[in-house]
Amino acid sequence: MSELLVVNVKHITDHILEIEFNDGHVSAVDFAAFIFCIGHPDYEHYKKVNHFLKFDIKDGN
């Protein structure tokens, strides 16, 4: 079984990203529920979309 990796990410709107995997699967993921409902101080920074979008794909992650 091959390793599943992220190969591309496109910002749709707000906290929604379209994620493409190396197996060809593409899925839209809304991270808002995770970021806003957890209440953990580490996630406060990502509530602002401009900070949320400062991500990198490294080694398929």
mmCIF file with all atom_site columns, C-alpha atoms in Angstrom:
data_model
loop_
_atom_site.group_PDB
_atom_site.id
_atom_site.type_symbol
_atom_site.label_atom_id
_atom_site.label_alt_id
_atom_site.label_comp_id
_atom_site.label_asym_id
_atom_site.label_entity_id
_atom_site.label_seq_id
_atom_site.pdbx_PDB_ins_code
_atom_site.Cartn_x
_atom_site.Cartn_y
_atom_site.Cartn_z
_atom_site.occupancy
_atom_site.B_iso_or_equiv
_atom_site.pdbx_formal_charge
_atom_site.auth_seq_id
_atom_site.auth_comp_id
_atom_site.auth_asym_id
_atom_site.auth_atom_id
_atom_site.pdbx_PDB_model_num
ATOM 1  C CA . MET A 1 1  ? 0.000   0.000  0.000  1.00 0.00 ? 1  MET A CA 1
ATOM 2  C CA . SER A 1 2  ? 1.434   3.389  -0.970 1.00 0.00 ? 2  SER A CA 1
ATOM 3  C CA . GLU A 1 3  ? 1.602   6.349  1.374  1.00 0.00 ? 3  GLU A CA 1
ATOM 4  C CA . LEU A 1 4  ? -1.226  8.896  1.039  1.00 0.00 ? 4  LEU A CA 1
ATOM 5  C CA . LEU A 1 5  ? 0.213   12.392 0.589  1.00 0.00 ? 5  LEU A CA 1
ATOM 6  C CA . VAL A 1 6  ? -1.153  15.892 0.060  1.00 0.00 ? 6  VAL A CA 1
ATOM 7  C CA . VAL A 1 7  ? 0.068   17.220 -3.289 1.00 0.00 ? 7  VAL A CA 1
ATOM 8  C CA . ASN A 1 8  ? -1.874  20.471 -3.620 1.00 0.00 ? 8  ASN A CA 1
ATOM 9  C CA . VAL A 1 9  ? -4.100  22.778 -1.574 1.00 0.00 ? 9  VAL A CA 1
ATOM 10 C CA . LYS A 1 10 ? -6.330  25.555 -2.897 1.00 0.00 ? 10 LYS A CA 1
ATOM 11 C CA . HIS A 1 11 ? -8.123  28.129 -0.739 1.00 0.00 ? 11 HIS A CA 1
ATOM 12 C CA . ILE A 1 12 ? -11.860 28.151 -1.462 1.00 0.00 ? 12 ILE A CA 1
ATOM 13 C CA . THR A 1 13 ? -13.175 30.675 1.094  1.00 0.00 ? 13 THR A CA 1
ATOM 14 C CA . ASP A 1 14 ? -12.776 31.485 4.777  1.00 0.00 ? 14 ASP A CA 1
ATOM 15 C CA . HIS A 1 15 ? -11.425 28.327 6.456  1.00 0.00 ? 15 HIS A CA 1
ATOM 16 C CA . ILE A 1 16 ? -12.300 25.978 3.578  1.00 0.00 ? 16 ILE A CA 1
ATOM 17 C CA . LEU A 1 17 ? -9.494  24.354 1.620  1.00 0.00 ? 17 LEU A CA 1
ATOM 18 C CA . GLU A 1 18 ? -9.638  22.050 -1.388 1.00 0.00 ? 18 GLU A CA 1
ATOM 19 C CA . ILE A 1 19 ? -7.063  19.324 -0.745 1.00 0.00 ? 19 ILE A CA 1
ATOM 20 C CA . GLU A 1 20 ? -5.670  17.100 -3.510 1.00 0.00 ? 20 GLU A CA 1
ATOM 21 C CA . PHE A 1 21 ? -3.995  13.803 -2.660 1.00 0.00 ? 21 PHE A CA 1
ATOM 22 C CA . ASN A 1 22 ? -1.444  11.767 -4.608 1.00 0.00 ? 22 ASN A CA 1
ATOM 23 C CA . ASP A 1 23 ? -4.087  9.114  -5.367 1.00 0.00 ? 23 ASP A CA 1
ATOM 24 C CA . GLY A 1 24 ? -6.098  11.709 -7.319 1.00 0.00 ? 24 GLY A CA 1
ATOM 25 C CA . HIS A 1 25 ? -8.766  12.225 -4.642 1.00 0.00 ? 25 HIS A CA 1
ATOM 26 C CA . VAL A 1 26 ? -9.800  15.867 -4.148 1.00 0.00 ? 26 VAL A CA 1
ATOM 27 C CA . SER A 1 27 ? -11.862 16.968 -1.171 1.00 0.00 ? 27 SER A CA 1
ATOM 28 C CA . ALA A 1 28 ? -13.048 20.288 0.241  1.00 0.00 ? 28 ALA A CA 1
ATOM 29 C CA . VAL A 1 29 ? -12.453 20.510 3.985  1.00 0.00 ? 29 VAL A CA 1
ATOM 30 C CA . ASP A 1 30 ? -13.936 23.177 6.252  1.00 0.00 ? 30 ASP A CA 1
ATOM 31 C CA . PHE A 1 31 ? -11.581 23.622 9.205  1.00 0.00 ? 31 PHE A CA 1
ATOM 32 C CA . ALA A 1 32 ? -13.767 26.261 10.901 1.00 0.00 ? 32 ALA A CA 1
ATOM 33 C CA . ALA A 1 33 ? -15.581 23.825 13.192 1.00 0.00 ? 33 ALA A CA 1
ATOM 34 C CA . PHE A 1 34 ? -12.269 22.428 14.412 1.00 0.00 ? 34 PHE A CA 1
ATOM 35 C CA . ILE A 1 35 ? -10.588 25.824 14.876 1.00 0.00 ? 35 ILE A CA 1
ATOM 36 C CA . PHE A 1 36 ? -13.533 27.596 16.508 1.00 0.00 ? 36 PHE A CA 1
ATOM 37 C CA . CYS A 1 37 ? -14.986 24.793 18.660 1.00 0.00 ? 37 CYS A CA 1
ATOM 38 C CA . ILE A 1 38 ? -11.887 23.385 20.335 1.00 0.00 ? 38 ILE A CA 1
ATOM 39 C CA . GLY A 1 39 ? -11.186 26.458 22.438 1.00 0.00 ? 39 GLY A CA 1
ATOM 40 C CA . HIS A 1 40 ? -7.482  25.616 22.704 1.00 0.00 ? 40 HIS A CA 1
ATOM 41 C CA . PRO A 1 41 ? -5.250  28.720 22.865 1.00 0.00 ? 41 PRO A CA 1
ATOM 42 C CA . ASP A 1 42 ? -2.924  27.326 20.173 1.00 0.00 ? 42 ASP A CA 1
ATOM 43 C CA . TYR A 1 43 ? -5.754  27.656 17.629 1.00 0.00 ? 43 TYR A CA 1
ATOM 44 C CA . GLU A 1 44 ? -6.659  31.294 18.405 1.00 0.00 ? 44 GLU A CA 1
ATOM 45 C CA . HIS A 1 45 ? -4.067  32.491 15.897 1.00 0.00 ? 45 HIS A CA 1
ATOM 46 C CA . TYR A 1 46 ? -5.749  30.540 13.056 1.00 0.00 ? 46 TYR A CA 1
ATOM 47 C CA . LYS A 1 47 ? -9.169  32.120 13.554 1.00 0.00 ? 47 LYS A CA 1
ATOM 48 C CA . LYS A 1 48 ? -7.934  34.977 11.386 1.00 0.00 ? 48 LYS A CA 1
ATOM 49 C CA . VAL A 1 49 ? -8.015  33.776 7.777  1.00 0.00 ? 49 VAL A CA 1
ATOM 50 C CA . ASN A 1 50 ? -4.782  35.571 6.875  1.00 0.00 ? 50 ASN A CA 1
ATOM 51 C CA . HIS A 1 51 ? -2.962  33.521 9.539  1.00 0.00 ? 51 HIS A CA 1
ATOM 52 C CA . PHE A 1 52 ? -4.818  30.313 8.642  1.00 0.00 ? 52 PHE A CA 1
ATOM 53 C CA . LEU A 1 53 ? -3.557  30.589 5.067  1.00 0.00 ? 53 LEU A CA 1
ATOM 54 C CA . LYS A 1 54 ? 0.114   30.695 6.078  1.00 0.00 ? 54 LYS A CA 1
ATOM 55 C CA . PHE A 1 55 ? 0.665   26.960 5.667  1.00 0.00 ? 55 PHE A CA 1
ATOM 56 C CA . ASP A 1 56 ? 3.170   24.875 3.755  1.00 0.00 ? 56 ASP A CA 1
ATOM 57 C CA . ILE A 1 57 ? 2.952   21.397 2.317  1.00 0.00 ? 57 ILE A CA 1
ATOM 58 C CA . LYS A 1 58 ? 6.004   19.511 3.581  1.00 0.00 ? 58 LYS A CA 1
ATOM 59 C CA . ASP A 1 59 ? 6.636   15.859 2.869  1.00 0.00 ? 59 ASP A CA 1
ATOM 60 C CA . GLY A 1 60 ? 2.997   15.395 1.840  1.00 0.00 ? 60 GLY A CA 1
ATOM 61 C CA . ASN A 1 61 ? 1.608   16.926 5.028  1.00 0.00 ? 61 ASN A CA 1
#
